[in-house]
XYZ file of C-alpha atoms in Angstrom:
56
model
C -144.803 36.254 7.211
C -141.746 34.348 8.372
C -142.889 31.328 6.360
C -143.513 33.424 3.259
C -140.084 35.011 3.601
C -138.418 31.640 4.060
C -140.248 30.249 1.026
C -139.296 33.247 -1.106
C -135.674 32.935 0.010
C -135.614 29.217 -0.757
C -137.163 29.819 -4.175
C -134.655 32.567 -4.976
C -131.778 30.327 -3.876
C -133.050 27.429 -5.977
C -133.443 29.723 -8.985
C -129.942 31.142 -8.542
C -128.508 27.626 -8.236
C -130.337 26.455 -11.356
C -129.124 29.509 -13.263
C -125.540 28.972 -12.134
C -125.734 25.299 -13.128
C -127.160 26.157 -16.544
C -124.450 28.772 -17.062
C -121.723 26.341 -16.051
C -123.140 23.705 -18.391
C -123.339 26.166 -21.273
C -119.776 27.302 -20.609
C -118.512 23.723 -20.494
C -120.340 22.929 -23.737
C -118.935 26.017 -25.451
C -115.434 25.149 -24.243
C -115.753 21.573 -25.472
C -117.027 22.786 -28.840
C -114.193 25.306 -29.162
C -111.650 22.632 -28.257
C -113.104 20.196 -30.782
C -113.102 22.890 -33.462
C -109.503 23.851 -32.695
C -108.455 20.198 -32.795
C -110.236 19.632 -36.110
C -108.660 22.769 -37.559
C -105.201 21.761 -36.370
C -105.679 18.269 -37.807
C -106.866 19.642 -41.147
C -103.993 22.122 -41.259
C -101.485 19.391 -40.478
C -103.044 17.218 -43.184
C -102.809 20.031 -45.723
C -99.194 20.696 -44.753
C -98.474 17.007 -45.252
C -100.134 17.057 -48.670
C -98.158 20.090 -49.741
C -94.912 18.433 -48.659
C -95.805 15.293 -50.593
C -96.553 17.296 -53.750
C -93.175 19.000 -53.516
């Protein structure tokens, strides 16, 4: 019984750790994607502003 409990506890801990790692990875990926998107948008906006100034 003690062994079964210890095994169940270890399995639950490993599962929780894997879940936390996956969540952290997903969050980091989402953050990186959002940052890249924001940078691309800012670059495009700056480029458009430059084009408009040149046309004027």
